[in-house]
Amino acid sequence: MKLVWSPETASEAYIDTVKSCKSFKESSIAELLSTMAAGWNAKLIVQAWFHGAPIVTSIGLAIAARHTRGRYVCVVPDEQSRQKYMNAMKEHDEVAPPPEVVVGEAEAAMAGLVGVDFLVVDCKRGDFDRVLSFAKLGQRGAVLACMNSNTRDGNAVSGFRWHGVLERGARVVRTVFLPVEKGLDIAHVGSTTIGGSGRKAHRSRWIRHIDAQSGEEHVFRG
């Protein structure tokens, strides 16, 4: 099996996220990631969050999980971050289901999360690359997103390479950088067999996203 795009689910999640996040000034990435996670029908959505990060993306991912009837898990590095995250999410529990939170450093936190379909990390989190390297991606393939990628050495085209941080044998089908907010790097990892060898990549399709605040349109391959 492989990830299959569902335009209906994507559209429903996008509309719900726009309505739920309209009070936030910067919600374009939340809307985009929610749409993608729902459109790919992700059953295990994981976000690596840290103390001080905005909560809007988490709300969008929780909404996506509700539409896919999947599981949304937030990984935080310490108890302080967990408390901050839980308090922020409680303010929006009418639109986002109760979150599942895992506390711990990258290797320990990701150890029990097997079959990740959609993973979001923030480059402002010091161990974001370790979260990626310890991620146990699903056999259907996975979509990975790095937020705030312009913060890496202040350069969107720094030495970061997906192959350098992912588990050995991961087959990166395609990548794209979107200049939304402070930069968003996205990678699609292809489906694998039980033995880890790659299958033939599915045919790509174009995904269109419009920033609700600026009206700017972004088009990329999914």
Short mmCIF file of N, CA and C in Angstrom, two decimals, residues 9-158:
data_model
loop_
_atom_site.label_atom_id
_atom_site.label_comp_id
_atom_site.label_asym_id
_atom_site.label_seq_id
_atom_site.Cartn_x
_atom_site.Cartn_y
_atom_site.Cartn_z
N THR A 9 -11.19 14.95 1.81
CA THR A 9 -10.75 15.07 3.20
C THR A 9 -9.85 16.28 3.38
N ALA A 10 -8.99 16.55 2.39
CA ALA A 10 -8.11 17.71 2.46
C ALA A 10 -8.92 19.00 2.52
N SER A 11 -9.93 19.10 1.70
CA SER A 11 -10.76 20.30 1.64
C SER A 11 -11.51 20.52 2.96
N GLU A 12 -12.04 19.45 3.52
CA GLU A 12 -12.79 19.57 4.77
C GLU A 12 -11.88 20.03 5.91
N ALA A 13 -10.67 19.46 5.98
CA ALA A 13 -9.74 19.84 7.04
C ALA A 13 -9.28 21.28 6.86
N TYR A 14 -9.07 21.69 5.62
CA TYR A 14 -8.64 23.07 5.35
C TYR A 14 -9.69 24.06 5.83
N ILE A 15 -10.93 23.81 5.49
CA ILE A 15 -12.02 24.72 5.87
C ILE A 15 -12.14 24.80 7.40
N ASP A 16 -12.08 23.66 8.06
CA ASP A 16 -12.19 23.64 9.52
C ASP A 16 -11.01 24.37 10.18
N THR A 17 -9.82 24.19 9.61
CA THR A 17 -8.64 24.85 10.18
C THR A 17 -8.71 26.36 9.99
N VAL A 18 -9.15 26.80 8.83
CA VAL A 18 -9.29 28.23 8.58
C VAL A 18 -10.26 28.85 9.59
N LYS A 19 -11.39 28.19 9.80
CA LYS A 19 -12.39 28.70 10.75
C LYS A 19 -11.85 28.71 12.17
N SER A 20 -11.14 27.67 12.55
CA SER A 20 -10.68 27.53 13.92
C SER A 20 -9.48 28.41 14.24
N CYS A 21 -8.69 28.75 13.21
CA CYS A 21 -7.45 29.50 13.44
C CYS A 21 -7.52 30.94 12.95
N LYS A 22 -8.72 31.43 12.68
CA LYS A 22 -8.86 32.78 12.12
C LYS A 22 -8.38 33.86 13.08
N SER A 23 -8.33 33.56 14.37
CA SER A 23 -7.88 34.56 15.34
C SER A 23 -6.36 34.67 15.42
N PHE A 24 -5.65 33.73 14.80
CA PHE A 24 -4.18 33.77 14.81
C PHE A 24 -3.67 34.58 13.62
N LYS A 25 -2.64 35.40 13.87
CA LYS A 25 -2.09 36.23 12.80
C LYS A 25 -1.37 35.40 11.75
N GLU A 26 -0.63 34.39 12.20
CA GLU A 26 0.13 33.55 11.28
C GLU A 26 -0.45 32.14 11.30
N SER A 27 -1.33 31.87 10.36
CA SER A 27 -1.99 30.56 10.34
C SER A 27 -1.80 29.82 9.02
N SER A 28 -1.06 30.42 8.08
CA SER A 28 -0.96 29.82 6.74
C SER A 28 -0.30 28.44 6.77
N ILE A 29 0.77 28.28 7.57
CA ILE A 29 1.43 26.98 7.63
C ILE A 29 0.52 25.96 8.31
N ALA A 30 -0.20 26.38 9.34
CA ALA A 30 -1.13 25.46 10.00
C ALA A 30 -2.18 24.97 9.02
N GLU A 31 -2.71 25.87 8.20
CA GLU A 31 -3.72 25.49 7.21
C GLU A 31 -3.14 24.53 6.18
N LEU A 32 -1.92 24.83 5.74
CA LEU A 32 -1.27 24.00 4.73
C LEU A 32 -0.99 22.60 5.27
N LEU A 33 -0.39 22.51 6.48
CA LEU A 33 -0.03 21.22 7.03
C LEU A 33 -1.27 20.40 7.39
N SER A 34 -2.29 21.05 7.88
CA SER A 34 -3.54 20.34 8.18
C SER A 34 -4.13 19.76 6.91
N THR A 35 -4.13 20.55 5.84
CA THR A 35 -4.65 20.08 4.55
C THR A 35 -3.87 18.90 4.03
N MET A 36 -2.55 18.97 4.13
CA MET A 36 -1.70 17.89 3.64
C MET A 36 -1.89 16.61 4.44
N ALA A 37 -1.88 16.74 5.78
CA ALA A 37 -2.02 15.56 6.63
C ALA A 37 -3.35 14.86 6.39
N ALA A 38 -4.41 15.67 6.25
CA ALA A 38 -5.73 15.10 6.00
C ALA A 38 -5.81 14.53 4.59
N GLY A 39 -5.27 15.26 3.62
CA GLY A 39 -5.33 14.80 2.24
C GLY A 39 -4.61 13.49 2.01
N TRP A 40 -3.51 13.29 2.72
CA TRP A 40 -2.78 12.02 2.61
C TRP A 40 -3.36 10.96 3.53
N ASN A 41 -4.46 11.28 4.21
CA ASN A 41 -5.15 10.32 5.08
C ASN A 41 -4.19 9.73 6.12
N ALA A 42 -3.39 10.61 6.73
CA ALA A 42 -2.39 10.16 7.70
C ALA A 42 -3.06 9.59 8.94
N LYS A 43 -2.66 8.41 9.32
CA LYS A 43 -3.22 7.74 10.49
C LYS A 43 -2.38 7.96 11.75
N LEU A 44 -1.12 8.28 11.58
CA LEU A 44 -0.27 8.64 12.71
C LEU A 44 0.45 9.93 12.38
N ILE A 45 -0.01 11.02 12.99
CA ILE A 45 0.56 12.34 12.79
C ILE A 45 1.37 12.70 14.03
N VAL A 46 2.63 13.05 13.84
CA VAL A 46 3.52 13.36 14.96
C VAL A 46 4.10 14.76 14.76
N GLN A 47 4.12 15.52 15.85
CA GLN A 47 4.73 16.85 15.83
C GLN A 47 5.75 16.95 16.94
N ALA A 48 6.94 17.46 16.61
CA ALA A 48 7.97 17.73 17.62
C ALA A 48 7.85 19.20 18.01
N TRP A 49 7.31 19.44 19.19
CA TRP A 49 7.01 20.80 19.68
C TRP A 49 8.01 21.18 20.75
N PHE A 50 8.17 22.48 21.00
CA PHE A 50 9.07 22.92 22.06
C PHE A 50 8.48 24.15 22.75
N HIS A 51 8.92 24.40 23.95
CA HIS A 51 8.44 25.52 24.75
C HIS A 51 8.69 26.83 24.01
N GLY A 52 7.63 27.61 23.83
CA GLY A 52 7.76 28.89 23.14
C GLY A 52 7.23 28.87 21.72
N ALA A 53 6.99 27.69 21.17
CA ALA A 53 6.47 27.61 19.79
C ALA A 53 4.98 27.95 19.78
N PRO A 54 4.48 28.57 18.70
CA PRO A 54 3.05 28.87 18.62
C PRO A 54 2.22 27.59 18.57
N ILE A 55 1.00 27.69 19.05
CA ILE A 55 0.15 26.50 19.16
C ILE A 55 -0.70 26.28 17.92
N VAL A 56 -0.73 27.24 17.02
CA VAL A 56 -1.66 27.17 15.89
C VAL A 56 -1.43 25.95 15.01
N THR A 57 -0.17 25.57 14.79
CA THR A 57 0.11 24.38 13.97
C THR A 57 -0.43 23.12 14.62
N SER A 58 -0.32 23.04 15.93
CA SER A 58 -0.85 21.88 16.66
C SER A 58 -2.36 21.76 16.50
N ILE A 59 -3.03 22.89 16.52
CA ILE A 59 -4.48 22.88 16.35
C ILE A 59 -4.84 22.34 14.97
N GLY A 60 -4.11 22.80 13.96
CA GLY A 60 -4.36 22.32 12.59
C GLY A 60 -4.13 20.83 12.44
N LEU A 61 -3.06 20.31 13.05
CA LEU A 61 -2.77 18.89 12.96
C LEU A 61 -3.79 18.05 13.72
N ALA A 62 -4.26 18.57 14.85
CA ALA A 62 -5.29 17.86 15.61
C ALA A 62 -6.59 17.79 14.80
N ILE A 63 -6.91 18.87 14.10
CA ILE A 63 -8.09 18.88 13.24
C ILE A 63 -7.94 17.86 12.11
N ALA A 64 -6.75 17.79 11.53
CA ALA A 64 -6.50 16.82 10.45
C ALA A 64 -6.71 15.40 10.96
N ALA A 65 -6.19 15.09 12.16
CA ALA A 65 -6.34 13.75 12.74
C ALA A 65 -7.81 13.42 12.96
N ARG A 66 -8.58 14.41 13.33
CA ARG A 66 -10.02 14.18 13.52
C ARG A 66 -10.68 13.78 12.20
N HIS A 67 -10.25 14.40 11.12
CA HIS A 67 -10.85 14.09 9.81
C HIS A 67 -10.38 12.74 9.27
N THR A 68 -9.17 12.32 9.60
CA THR A 68 -8.67 11.03 9.10
C THR A 68 -8.97 9.90 10.08
N ARG A 69 -9.55 10.26 11.24
CA ARG A 69 -9.78 9.29 12.31
C ARG A 69 -8.47 8.63 12.71
N GLY A 70 -7.45 9.46 12.72
CA GLY A 70 -6.11 8.98 13.04
C GLY A 70 -5.68 9.40 14.43
N ARG A 71 -4.41 9.25 14.68
CA ARG A 71 -3.80 9.53 15.98
C ARG A 71 -2.83 10.69 15.83
N TYR A 72 -3.00 11.71 16.65
CA TYR A 72 -2.10 12.85 16.65
C TYR A 72 -1.30 12.83 17.95
N VAL A 73 0.02 12.81 17.84
CA VAL A 73 0.91 12.74 19.01
C VAL A 73 1.87 13.92 18.97
N CYS A 74 1.98 14.62 20.09
CA CYS A 74 2.94 15.71 20.19
C CYS A 74 4.10 15.26 21.06
N VAL A 75 5.32 15.40 20.54
CA VAL A 75 6.53 15.02 21.26
C VAL A 75 7.19 16.28 21.81
N VAL A 76 7.39 16.32 23.12
CA VAL A 76 8.01 17.48 23.77
C VAL A 76 9.23 17.02 24.55
N PRO A 77 10.23 17.90 24.72
CA PRO A 77 11.49 17.47 25.34
C PRO A 77 11.46 17.35 26.85
N ASP A 78 10.57 18.08 27.53
CA ASP A 78 10.60 18.09 29.00
C ASP A 78 9.22 18.39 29.57
N GLU A 79 9.13 18.31 30.88
CA GLU A 79 7.85 18.51 31.57
C GLU A 79 7.35 19.94 31.44
N GLN A 80 8.25 20.89 31.44
CA GLN A 80 7.84 22.29 31.29
C GLN A 80 7.15 22.51 29.96
N SER A 81 7.72 21.93 28.91
CA SER A 81 7.12 22.04 27.58
C SER A 81 5.76 21.34 27.53
N ARG A 82 5.67 20.19 28.20
CA ARG A 82 4.39 19.48 28.22
C ARG A 82 3.29 20.30 28.85
N GLN A 83 3.61 20.93 29.98
CA GLN A 83 2.61 21.74 30.67
C GLN A 83 2.21 22.95 29.84
N LYS A 84 3.18 23.59 29.21
CA LYS A 84 2.91 24.75 28.35
C LYS A 84 2.01 24.33 27.19
N TYR A 85 2.33 23.21 26.60
CA TYR A 85 1.56 22.72 25.46
C TYR A 85 0.13 22.36 25.86
N MET A 86 -0.02 21.64 26.95
CA MET A 86 -1.35 21.22 27.39
C MET A 86 -2.23 22.41 27.74
N ASN A 87 -1.66 23.40 28.40
CA ASN A 87 -2.42 24.59 28.75
C ASN A 87 -2.90 25.34 27.51
N ALA A 88 -2.02 25.43 26.51
CA ALA A 88 -2.38 26.13 25.29
C ALA A 88 -3.46 25.39 24.52
N MET A 89 -3.37 24.05 24.47
CA MET A 89 -4.36 23.27 23.73
C MET A 89 -5.72 23.26 24.42
N LYS A 90 -5.72 23.34 25.75
CA LYS A 90 -6.99 23.34 26.48
C LYS A 90 -7.86 24.53 26.11
N GLU A 91 -7.23 25.62 25.68
CA GLU A 91 -7.98 26.81 25.29
C GLU A 91 -8.74 26.60 23.98
N HIS A 92 -8.41 25.51 23.27
CA HIS A 92 -9.04 25.26 21.97
C HIS A 92 -9.63 23.85 21.91
N ASP A 93 -10.00 23.30 23.06
CA ASP A 93 -10.49 21.92 23.07
C ASP A 93 -11.85 21.76 22.42
N GLU A 94 -12.52 22.88 22.11
CA GLU A 94 -13.81 22.76 21.42
C GLU A 94 -13.64 22.45 19.94
N VAL A 95 -12.45 22.70 19.38
CA VAL A 95 -12.22 22.42 17.95
C VAL A 95 -11.18 21.32 17.74
N ALA A 96 -10.31 21.09 18.73
CA ALA A 96 -9.26 20.08 18.59
C ALA A 96 -9.44 19.01 19.66
N PRO A 97 -9.38 17.74 19.30
CA PRO A 97 -9.53 16.65 20.27
C PRO A 97 -8.41 16.68 21.29
N PRO A 98 -8.60 16.08 22.47
CA PRO A 98 -7.55 16.06 23.50
C PRO A 98 -6.26 15.48 22.94
N PRO A 99 -5.14 16.16 23.16
CA PRO A 99 -3.88 15.71 22.59
C PRO A 99 -3.25 14.55 23.34
N GLU A 100 -2.45 13.80 22.63
CA GLU A 100 -1.61 12.76 23.24
C GLU A 100 -0.19 13.29 23.24
N VAL A 101 0.45 13.29 24.39
CA VAL A 101 1.77 13.90 24.52
C VAL A 101 2.78 12.87 25.00
N VAL A 102 3.95 12.87 24.36
CA VAL A 102 5.06 12.01 24.76
C VAL A 102 6.21 12.92 25.17
N VAL A 103 6.74 12.71 26.39
CA VAL A 103 7.82 13.53 26.92
C VAL A 103 9.13 12.76 26.86
N GLY A 104 10.18 13.41 26.37
CA GLY A 104 11.48 12.76 26.35
C GLY A 104 12.35 13.26 25.23
N GLU A 105 13.62 12.92 25.29
CA GLU A 105 14.54 13.28 24.23
C GLU A 105 14.22 12.48 22.98
N ALA A 106 14.77 12.90 21.87
CA ALA A 106 14.36 12.40 20.56
C ALA A 106 14.29 10.88 20.46
N GLU A 107 15.36 10.18 20.81
CA GLU A 107 15.40 8.73 20.63
C GLU A 107 14.35 8.02 21.47
N ALA A 108 14.24 8.40 22.74
CA ALA A 108 13.29 7.75 23.63
C ALA A 108 11.86 8.09 23.24
N ALA A 109 11.61 9.35 22.88
CA ALA A 109 10.26 9.78 22.56
C ALA A 109 9.73 9.12 21.29
N MET A 110 10.59 8.93 20.30
CA MET A 110 10.16 8.39 19.03
C MET A 110 10.14 6.87 19.02
N ALA A 111 10.72 6.23 20.03
CA ALA A 111 10.86 4.77 20.04
C ALA A 111 9.53 4.05 19.94
N GLY A 112 8.51 4.55 20.60
CA GLY A 112 7.23 3.85 20.61
C GLY A 112 6.27 4.29 19.53
N LEU A 113 6.69 5.20 18.67
CA LEU A 113 5.81 5.72 17.61
C LEU A 113 6.19 5.06 16.29
N VAL A 114 5.57 3.93 16.02
CA VAL A 114 5.90 3.13 14.85
C VAL A 114 4.86 3.34 13.76
N GLY A 115 5.32 3.60 12.54
CA GLY A 115 4.41 3.77 11.42
C GLY A 115 3.95 5.20 11.23
N VAL A 116 4.87 6.16 11.41
CA VAL A 116 4.53 7.58 11.26
C VAL A 116 4.22 7.89 9.79
N ASP A 117 3.06 8.48 9.55
CA ASP A 117 2.66 8.88 8.20
C ASP A 117 2.98 10.34 7.90
N PHE A 118 2.91 11.17 8.94
CA PHE A 118 3.08 12.62 8.76
C PHE A 118 3.83 13.16 9.97
N LEU A 119 4.99 13.77 9.72
CA LEU A 119 5.85 14.23 10.80
C LEU A 119 6.21 15.70 10.59
N VAL A 120 5.98 16.50 11.62
CA VAL A 120 6.31 17.93 11.57
C VAL A 120 7.32 18.24 12.66
N VAL A 121 8.44 18.84 12.27
CA VAL A 121 9.45 19.27 13.24
C VAL A 121 9.70 20.76 13.03
N ASP A 122 10.21 21.40 14.06
CA ASP A 122 10.53 22.82 14.00
C ASP A 122 12.03 22.97 14.12
N CYS A 123 12.64 23.65 13.16
CA CYS A 123 14.09 23.78 13.15
C CYS A 123 14.62 24.62 14.31
N LYS A 124 13.73 25.31 15.02
CA LYS A 124 14.16 26.04 16.21
C LYS A 124 14.38 25.08 17.38
N ARG A 125 13.84 23.89 17.28
CA ARG A 125 14.08 22.89 18.31
C ARG A 125 15.46 22.28 18.06
N GLY A 126 16.31 22.32 19.06
CA GLY A 126 17.71 21.94 18.88
C GLY A 126 17.95 20.54 18.36
N ASP A 127 17.05 19.60 18.70
CA ASP A 127 17.26 18.22 18.29
C ASP A 127 16.33 17.80 17.15
N PHE A 128 15.89 18.75 16.32
CA PHE A 128 14.95 18.41 15.25
C PHE A 128 15.51 17.34 14.32
N ASP A 129 16.83 17.40 14.04
CA ASP A 129 17.43 16.43 13.14
C ASP A 129 17.43 15.03 13.76
N ARG A 130 17.57 14.96 15.08
CA ARG A 130 17.54 13.66 15.76
C ARG A 130 16.13 13.09 15.77
N VAL A 131 15.13 13.94 15.89
CA VAL A 131 13.74 13.48 15.80
C VAL A 131 13.52 12.82 14.44
N LEU A 132 14.01 13.45 13.39
CA LEU A 132 13.87 12.89 12.05
C LEU A 132 14.62 11.57 11.92
N SER A 133 15.82 11.52 12.45
CA SER A 133 16.65 10.32 12.27
C SER A 133 16.09 9.12 13.04
N PHE A 134 15.39 9.36 14.14
CA PHE A 134 14.85 8.26 14.94
C PHE A 134 13.39 7.94 14.59
N ALA A 135 12.82 8.67 13.66
CA ALA A 135 11.42 8.43 13.27
C ALA A 135 11.27 7.08 12.60
N LYS A 136 10.26 6.32 13.00
CA LYS A 136 9.96 5.03 12.40
C LYS A 136 8.78 5.23 11.43
N LEU A 137 9.12 5.45 10.19
CA LEU A 137 8.13 5.82 9.19
C LEU A 137 7.29 4.62 8.75
N GLY A 138 6.08 4.92 8.30
CA GLY A 138 5.16 3.87 7.89
C GLY A 138 5.56 3.21 6.58
N GLN A 139 5.11 1.99 6.38
CA GLN A 139 5.42 1.26 5.15
C GLN A 139 4.70 1.86 3.94
N ARG A 140 3.65 2.66 4.19
CA ARG A 140 2.97 3.32 3.09
C ARG A 140 3.75 4.52 2.57
N GLY A 141 4.81 4.88 3.29
CA GLY A 141 5.52 6.10 2.98
C GLY A 141 5.16 7.16 4.00
N ALA A 142 5.73 8.34 3.88
CA ALA A 142 5.47 9.40 4.85
C ALA A 142 5.76 10.76 4.24
N VAL A 143 5.14 11.77 4.81
CA VAL A 143 5.40 13.15 4.45
C VAL A 143 6.03 13.82 5.66
N LEU A 144 7.17 14.48 5.45
CA LEU A 144 7.92 15.12 6.52
C LEU A 144 7.99 16.62 6.25
N ALA A 145 7.84 17.41 7.29
CA ALA A 145 7.86 18.86 7.13
C ALA A 145 8.74 19.50 8.20
N CYS A 146 9.66 20.38 7.76
CA CYS A 146 10.51 21.14 8.67
C CYS A 146 10.10 22.60 8.63
N MET A 147 9.56 23.09 9.74
CA MET A 147 9.18 24.49 9.84
C MET A 147 10.38 25.36 10.23
N ASN A 148 10.28 26.66 9.91
CA ASN A 148 11.33 27.63 10.26
C ASN A 148 12.68 27.22 9.69
N SER A 149 12.67 26.67 8.49
CA SER A 149 13.93 26.18 7.92
C SER A 149 14.87 27.32 7.53
N ASN A 150 14.37 28.55 7.43
CA ASN A 150 15.25 29.68 7.17
C ASN A 150 16.11 30.02 8.38
N THR A 151 15.78 29.46 9.53
CA THR A 151 16.56 29.75 10.73
C THR A 151 17.83 28.91 10.79
N ARG A 152 17.95 27.93 9.90
CA ARG A 152 19.18 27.14 9.87
C ARG A 152 20.28 27.98 9.25
N ASP A 153 21.16 28.54 10.09
CA ASP A 153 22.27 29.37 9.63
C ASP A 153 21.76 30.57 8.83
N GLY A 154 20.46 30.91 8.99
CA GLY A 154 19.91 32.04 8.26
C GLY A 154 19.82 31.81 6.77
N ASN A 155 19.88 30.57 6.35
CA ASN A 155 19.96 30.29 4.92
C ASN A 155 19.09 29.09 4.59
N ALA A 156 18.15 29.26 3.68
CA ALA A 156 17.23 28.17 3.32
C ALA A 156 17.93 27.07 2.55
N VAL A 157 19.11 27.35 1.98
CA VAL A 157 19.81 26.33 1.20
C VAL A 157 21.13 26.00 1.89
N SER A 158 21.08 25.82 3.20
CA SER A 158 22.27 25.49 3.98
C SER A 158 22.67 24.04 3.73
#
